[in-house]
Tab-separated table of C-alpha atoms and ligand atoms in Angstrom:
chain	number	residue	atom	x	y	z
A	1	MET	CA	21.104	-15.962	-31.045
A	2	ARG	CA	20.709	-13.797	-34.102
A	3	LEU	CA	17.436	-14.661	-35.769
A	4	ILE	CA	14.691	-16.702	-34.274
A	5	GLN	CA	11.505	-17.703	-36.037
A	6	ASN	CA	8.244	-16.126	-34.863
A	7	MET	CA	10.062	-13.145	-33.444
A	8	CYS	CA	10.666	-9.818	-34.966
A	9	THR	CA	14.346	-8.934	-34.810
A	10	ILE	CA	14.336	-5.218	-35.359
A	11	ALA	CA	17.834	-3.930	-34.981
A	12	GLU	CA	20.914	-4.137	-32.910
A	13	TYR	CA	21.154	-1.391	-30.339
A	14	PRO	CA	18.820	1.100	-32.016
A	15	ALA	CA	19.278	4.686	-30.996
A	16	PRO	CA	16.531	5.791	-28.651
A	17	GLY	CA	13.656	7.266	-30.606
A	18	SER	CA	15.038	6.007	-33.916
A	19	ALA	CA	12.695	4.773	-36.611
A	20	ALA	CA	13.763	1.193	-35.928
A	21	ALA	CA	13.152	1.493	-32.237
A	22	ASP	CA	9.682	2.923	-32.726
A	23	TYR	CA	8.724	0.573	-35.549
A	24	CYS	CA	6.216	-1.479	-33.614
A	25	LEU	CA	4.642	1.448	-31.871
A	26	GLY	CA	4.211	3.330	-35.130
A	27	ALA	CA	2.760	0.303	-36.861
A	28	ALA	CA	-0.251	-0.002	-34.610
A	29	GLY	CA	-0.290	3.218	-32.600
A	30	ARG	CA	0.126	1.230	-29.402
A	31	ARG	CA	1.873	2.317	-26.247
A	32	LEU	CA	5.392	0.994	-26.126
A	33	VAL	CA	7.240	-0.592	-23.208
A	34	LYS	CA	11.009	-1.003	-23.635
A	35	ILE	CA	12.796	-3.612	-21.541
A	36	ALA	CA	16.546	-4.333	-21.318
A	37	VAL	CA	17.715	-7.727	-20.032
A	38	VAL	CA	21.113	-7.534	-18.323
A	39	GLY	CA	23.370	-9.780	-16.254
A	40	ALA	CA	26.574	-11.782	-16.282
A	41	SER	CA	27.521	-14.012	-19.182
A	42	GLY	CA	25.901	-17.447	-19.347
A	43	VAL	CA	23.120	-16.800	-16.834
A	44	GLY	CA	20.461	-17.443	-19.476
A	45	LYS	CA	19.512	-13.969	-20.704
A	46	THR	CA	18.938	-15.039	-24.306
A	47	ALA	CA	17.154	-18.201	-23.169
A	48	LEU	CA	14.880	-16.076	-20.973
A	49	VAL	CA	14.016	-13.639	-23.760
A	50	VAL	CA	13.421	-16.429	-26.286
A	51	ARG	CA	11.272	-18.342	-23.799
A	52	PHE	CA	9.166	-15.259	-23.097
A	53	LEU	CA	8.701	-14.464	-26.754
A	54	THR	CA	8.156	-17.922	-28.206
A	55	LYS	CA	7.286	-20.053	-25.139
A	56	ARG	CA	10.103	-22.352	-26.270
A	57	PHE	CA	13.349	-23.300	-24.641
A	58	ILE	CA	16.135	-23.757	-27.139
A	59	GLY	CA	19.211	-25.267	-25.516
A	60	ASP	CA	22.039	-23.518	-27.334
A	61	TYR	CA	22.518	-19.991	-28.442
A	62	GLU	CA	25.207	-18.067	-30.213
A	63	ARG	CA	27.099	-15.833	-27.849
A	64	ASN	CA	24.864	-12.877	-27.665
A	65	ALA	CA	25.388	-9.850	-29.906
A	66	GLY	CA	22.481	-7.930	-28.419
A	67	ASN	CA	19.268	-8.128	-30.405
A	68	LEU	CA	16.013	-6.306	-30.013
A	69	TYR	CA	12.775	-8.279	-30.216
A	70	THR	CA	9.156	-7.340	-30.033
A	71	ARG	CA	5.805	-8.782	-29.095
A	72	GLN	CA	2.465	-7.585	-27.812
A	73	VAL	CA	1.036	-8.158	-24.365
A	74	GLN	CA	-2.340	-7.575	-22.810
A	75	ILE	CA	-2.094	-5.506	-19.651
A	76	GLU	CA	-5.349	-4.756	-17.872
A	77	GLY	CA	-7.339	-4.943	-21.095
A	78	GLU	CA	-4.916	-2.852	-23.164
A	79	THR	CA	-2.626	-4.266	-25.829
A	80	LEU	CA	0.903	-2.910	-25.393
A	81	ALA	CA	3.798	-3.261	-27.806
A	82	ILE	CA	6.853	-4.363	-25.903
A	83	GLN	CA	10.420	-4.368	-27.083
A	84	VAL	CA	12.941	-6.584	-25.331
A	85	GLN	CA	16.632	-5.860	-25.699
A	86	ASP	CA	18.956	-8.788	-25.079
A	87	THR	CA	22.461	-7.656	-24.090
A	88	PRO	CA	25.921	-9.212	-23.942
A	89	GLY	CA	27.138	-10.488	-20.569
A	90	VAL	CA	28.508	-7.854	-18.209
A	91	GLN	CA	32.208	-8.151	-17.525
A	92	VAL	CA	33.770	-7.674	-14.118
A	93	HIS	CA	37.223	-6.211	-13.639
A	94	GLU	CA	39.337	-5.747	-10.551
A	95	ASN	CA	37.955	-2.280	-9.966
A	96	GLY	CA	34.349	-3.287	-10.486
A	97	LEU	CA	31.779	-3.501	-13.203
A	98	SER	CA	32.746	-2.922	-16.807
A	99	CYS	CA	29.778	-1.766	-18.863
A	100	ASN	CA	30.589	-0.833	-22.447
A	101	GLU	CA	28.873	2.011	-24.251
A	102	GLN	CA	26.521	-0.387	-26.084
A	103	LEU	CA	25.208	-1.714	-22.803
A	104	ASN	CA	24.878	1.772	-21.331
A	105	ARG	CA	22.911	2.871	-24.381
A	106	CYS	CA	20.507	-0.051	-23.914
A	107	ILE	CA	19.982	0.780	-20.262
A	108	ARG	CA	19.377	4.469	-21.000
A	109	TRP	CA	16.911	3.495	-23.744
A	110	ALA	CA	14.915	1.177	-21.472
A	111	ASP	CA	11.738	1.910	-19.501
A	112	ALA	CA	12.457	-1.100	-17.298
A	113	VAL	CA	15.249	-3.583	-16.670
A	114	VAL	CA	15.437	-7.307	-15.942
A	115	ILE	CA	18.597	-8.195	-13.977
A	116	VAL	CA	19.327	-11.909	-14.324
A	117	PHE	CA	21.621	-14.124	-12.271
A	118	SER	CA	22.042	-17.876	-12.174
A	119	ILE	CA	21.718	-19.829	-8.937
A	120	THR	CA	24.642	-21.946	-10.205
A	121	ASP	CA	26.994	-18.955	-10.413
A	122	HIS	CA	27.735	-16.978	-7.265
A	123	LYS	CA	29.657	-14.305	-9.185
A	124	SER	CA	26.565	-13.531	-11.235
A	125	TYR	CA	24.667	-12.969	-7.966
A	126	GLU	CA	27.400	-10.665	-6.632
A	127	LEU	CA	26.889	-8.436	-9.671
A	128	ILE	CA	23.264	-7.614	-8.942
A	129	GLY	CA	23.851	-4.792	-6.468
A	130	GLN	CA	26.397	-3.098	-8.721
A	131	LEU	CA	24.201	-3.522	-11.785
A	132	HIS	CA	21.220	-2.068	-9.989
A	133	GLN	CA	23.307	0.909	-8.879
A	134	HIS	CA	24.539	1.373	-12.443
A	135	VAL	CA	20.977	1.350	-13.794
A	136	GLN	CA	19.937	4.012	-11.269
A	137	LYS	CA	23.004	6.074	-12.168
A	138	LEU	CA	22.001	6.091	-15.833
A	139	HIS	CA	18.446	7.133	-14.910
A	140	PRO	CA	19.151	9.754	-12.257
A	141	SER	CA	15.801	11.513	-12.427
A	142	THR	CA	13.482	8.519	-12.177
A	143	ARG	CA	13.206	5.239	-10.302
A	144	LEU	CA	13.277	2.708	-13.118
A	145	PRO	CA	11.183	-0.449	-12.555
A	146	VAL	CA	13.582	-3.397	-12.130
A	147	VAL	CA	12.913	-7.080	-11.639
A	148	VAL	CA	15.595	-9.460	-10.372
A	149	VAL	CA	15.390	-12.947	-11.889
A	150	ALA	CA	17.186	-15.957	-10.389
A	151	ASN	CA	17.496	-18.447	-13.237
A	152	LYS	CA	18.319	-22.168	-13.534
A	153	ALA	CA	16.144	-23.188	-10.600
A	154	ASP	CA	16.139	-26.716	-12.057
A	155	LEU	CA	19.858	-27.082	-11.249
A	156	LEU	CA	19.441	-27.197	-7.466
A	157	HIS	CA	22.063	-29.963	-7.155
A	158	ILE	CA	24.793	-27.578	-8.327
A	159	LYS	CA	23.468	-24.365	-6.836
A	160	GLN	CA	25.909	-21.812	-5.452
A	161	VAL	CA	23.302	-19.280	-4.347
A	162	ASP	CA	20.270	-19.889	-2.203
A	163	PRO	CA	17.367	-18.263	-4.100
A	164	GLN	CA	16.237	-16.882	-0.727
A	165	LEU	CA	19.285	-14.581	-0.829
A	166	GLY	CA	18.121	-13.269	-4.179
A	167	LEU	CA	14.727	-12.515	-2.689
A	168	GLN	CA	16.282	-10.647	0.242
A	169	LEU	CA	18.586	-8.626	-1.978
A	170	ALA	CA	15.777	-7.721	-4.378
A	171	GLY	CA	13.704	-6.589	-1.386
A	172	MET	CA	16.533	-4.388	-0.146
A	173	LEU	CA	16.882	-2.822	-3.596
A	174	GLY	CA	13.138	-2.267	-3.885
A	175	CYS	CA	12.778	-4.644	-6.849
A	176	SER	CA	10.387	-7.489	-7.620
A	177	PHE	CA	11.932	-10.960	-7.551
A	178	TYR	CA	11.283	-14.131	-9.542
A	179	GLU	CA	12.975	-17.488	-9.252
A	180	VAL	CA	12.620	-19.248	-12.586
A	181	SER	CA	13.789	-22.176	-14.595
A	182	VAL	CA	13.749	-20.969	-18.161
A	183	SER	CA	14.259	-24.545	-19.309
A	184	GLU	CA	11.335	-25.997	-17.342
A	185	ASN	CA	8.725	-23.368	-16.645
A	186	TYR	CA	7.206	-20.780	-18.952
A	187	ASN	CA	4.674	-19.282	-16.513
A	188	ASP	CA	7.226	-17.843	-14.082
A	189	VAL	CA	9.107	-16.252	-16.976
A	190	TYR	CA	5.905	-14.752	-18.325
A	191	ASN	CA	4.931	-13.443	-14.883
A	192	ALA	CA	8.271	-11.679	-14.391
A	193	PHE	CA	7.861	-9.743	-17.654
A	194	HIS	CA	4.166	-9.182	-17.070
A	195	VAL	CA	4.710	-7.563	-13.650
A	196	LEU	CA	7.357	-5.299	-15.128
A	197	CYS	CA	5.120	-4.239	-18.039
A	198	LYS	CA	2.327	-3.481	-15.609
A	199	GLU	CA	4.601	-1.302	-13.497
A	200	VAL	CA	5.785	0.644	-16.550
A	201	SER	CA	2.257	0.962	-17.854
A	202	HIS	CA	1.109	2.507	-14.559
A	203	LYS	CA	4.079	4.868	-14.566
A	204	GLN	CA	3.303	5.990	-18.111
A	205	GLN	CA	-0.241	6.952	-17.136
A	206	PRO	CA	0.059	8.941	-13.931
A	207	SER	CA	-2.950	11.083	-14.814
A	208	SER	CA	-5.314	8.173	-15.321
A	209	THR	CA	-5.363	6.849	-11.770
A	210	PRO	CA	-8.904	5.917	-10.676
A	211	GLU	CA	-8.962	8.907	-8.299
A	212	LYS	CA	-8.157	11.377	-11.058
A	213	ARG	CA	-10.540	9.730	-13.497
A	214	ARG	CA	-13.350	10.016	-10.958
A	215	THR	CA	-12.585	13.673	-10.463
A	216	SER	CA	-12.692	14.372	-14.167
A	217	LEU	CA	-16.132	12.749	-14.376
A	218	ILE	CA	-17.727	15.215	-11.929
A	219	PRO	CA	-19.639	17.669	-14.175
A	220	ARG	CA	-18.526	21.266	-13.882
A	221	PRO	CA	-21.325	23.712	-13.025
A	222	LYS	CA	-22.595	25.449	-16.117
A	223	SER	CA	-21.586	29.072	-16.271
A	224	PRO	CA	-24.652	31.250	-16.759
A	225	ASN	CA	-24.785	32.992	-20.116
A	226	MET	CA	-24.979	36.752	-20.437
A	227	GLN	CA	-28.621	36.785	-21.577
A	228	ASP	CA	-29.611	34.885	-18.495
A	229	LEU	CA	-27.646	37.202	-16.221
A	230	LYS	CA	-29.233	40.309	-17.789
A	231	ARG	CA	-32.717	38.795	-17.395
A	232	ARG	CA	-32.098	38.007	-13.716
A	233	PHE	CA	-30.617	41.479	-13.099
A	234	LYS	CA	-33.694	43.142	-14.670
A	235	GLN	CA	-36.036	40.974	-12.589
A	236	ALA	CA	-34.211	41.910	-9.376
A	237	LEU	CA	-34.217	45.596	-10.320
A	238	SER	CA	-37.940	45.756	-11.163
A	239	ALA	CA	-38.787	43.932	-7.897
A	240	LYS	CA	-36.815	46.575	-6.007
A	241	VAL	CA	-38.537	49.388	-7.919
A	242	ARG	CA	-41.947	47.814	-7.141
A	243	THR	CA	-41.059	47.674	-3.445
A	244	VAL	CA	-39.882	51.282	-3.378
A	245	THR	CA	-43.037	52.617	-5.197
A	246	SER	CA	-45.368	50.671	-2.946
A	247	VAL	CA	-43.899	52.283	0.203
B	1	GTP	N1	19.555	-26.136	-16.985
B	1	GTP	C1	19.274	-24.904	-17.419
B	1	GTP	N2	20.049	-24.351	-18.366
B	1	GTP	C2	19.722	-23.105	-18.788
B	1	GTP	C3	18.619	-22.393	-18.284
B	1	GTP	N3	18.592	-21.191	-18.896
B	1	GTP	C4	19.619	-21.148	-19.745
B	1	GTP	N4	20.309	-22.305	-19.701
B	1	GTP	C5	21.515	-22.654	-20.454
B	1	GTP	O1	22.560	-21.778	-20.058
B	1	GTP	C6	23.414	-21.518	-21.162
B	1	GTP	C7	23.596	-20.018	-21.365
B	1	GTP	O2	22.375	-19.490	-21.780
B	1	GTP	P1	22.291	-18.118	-22.617
B	1	GTP	O3	20.862	-17.776	-22.773
B	1	GTP	O4	23.118	-18.177	-23.837
B	1	GTP	O5	22.996	-17.132	-21.571
B	1	GTP	P2	23.347	-15.576	-21.768
B	1	GTP	O6	23.197	-14.954	-20.441
B	1	GTP	O7	22.532	-14.990	-22.870
B	1	GTP	O8	24.874	-15.653	-22.156
B	1	GTP	P3	25.766	-14.545	-22.939
B	1	GTP	O9	25.228	-14.432	-24.325
B	1	GTP	O10	27.164	-15.110	-22.923
B	1	GTP	O11	25.689	-13.274	-22.189
B	1	GTP	C8	22.790	-22.221	-22.369
B	1	GTP	O12	23.434	-23.449	-22.561
B	1	GTP	C9	21.353	-22.447	-21.956
B	1	GTP	O13	20.780	-23.585	-22.556
B	1	GTP	C10	17.822	-23.022	-17.279
B	1	GTP	O14	16.837	-22.501	-16.754
B	1	GTP	N5	18.196	-24.276	-16.883
């Protein structure tokens, strides 16, 4: 969907670090968390993003062109600006995943990724492992926080994937897992994004762990000033002289 009320549509596929991409951060001087939402076509990526941003479920969306939205979230008492990049559905070809340059740019830009599949579409589930691998390949020097989301939990009667399998796979990949129904439940959607933001926030502040903060609060001993040193040296010297003369 192209433009949705109450959301700020910033740009389509902004270049990392571009003025558009940093708009929200610059506006309020807040820390920024950038999230890309990826997965097969029709799994509910746009619905998920819209639900998270507006709390509303809107049944029909234009085929996604990949928009960037923003909102603020409170994480452990701090207000963070978050940008969420919706992406077009990933295509699969005979020789595997086909990720176009736009999608790759989004993944490289992101601090964290949401990989979505639908429990009504087994093929979308089969993509998760490959997508996760692709994300890691585009971020070779860091372990990007990823959450796997199994959507359409309300459609149990036509399910093709047991959500339990999603949980197992996410565990094997070292990702968090959420089973959600974007159409019926806002809280699970919110929690999935919230956990991801928290993980990124902790990663962005490695030096402010409680242990380090405690250490920095221990006062350093005052270094004695030169005057003081001279005074003490003189005192020691005259005491020595007194001792020698008294012998
Ligand atoms: N029943 C049900 N339908 C859902 C749910 N989430 C999304 N849908 C529907 O699934 C369809 C596809 O949703 P989209 O959000 O457009 O999916 P997408 O992954 O963005 O699709 P692409 O833009 O093609 O990549 C829409 O008709 C949504 O209304 C859900 O939790 N339950």
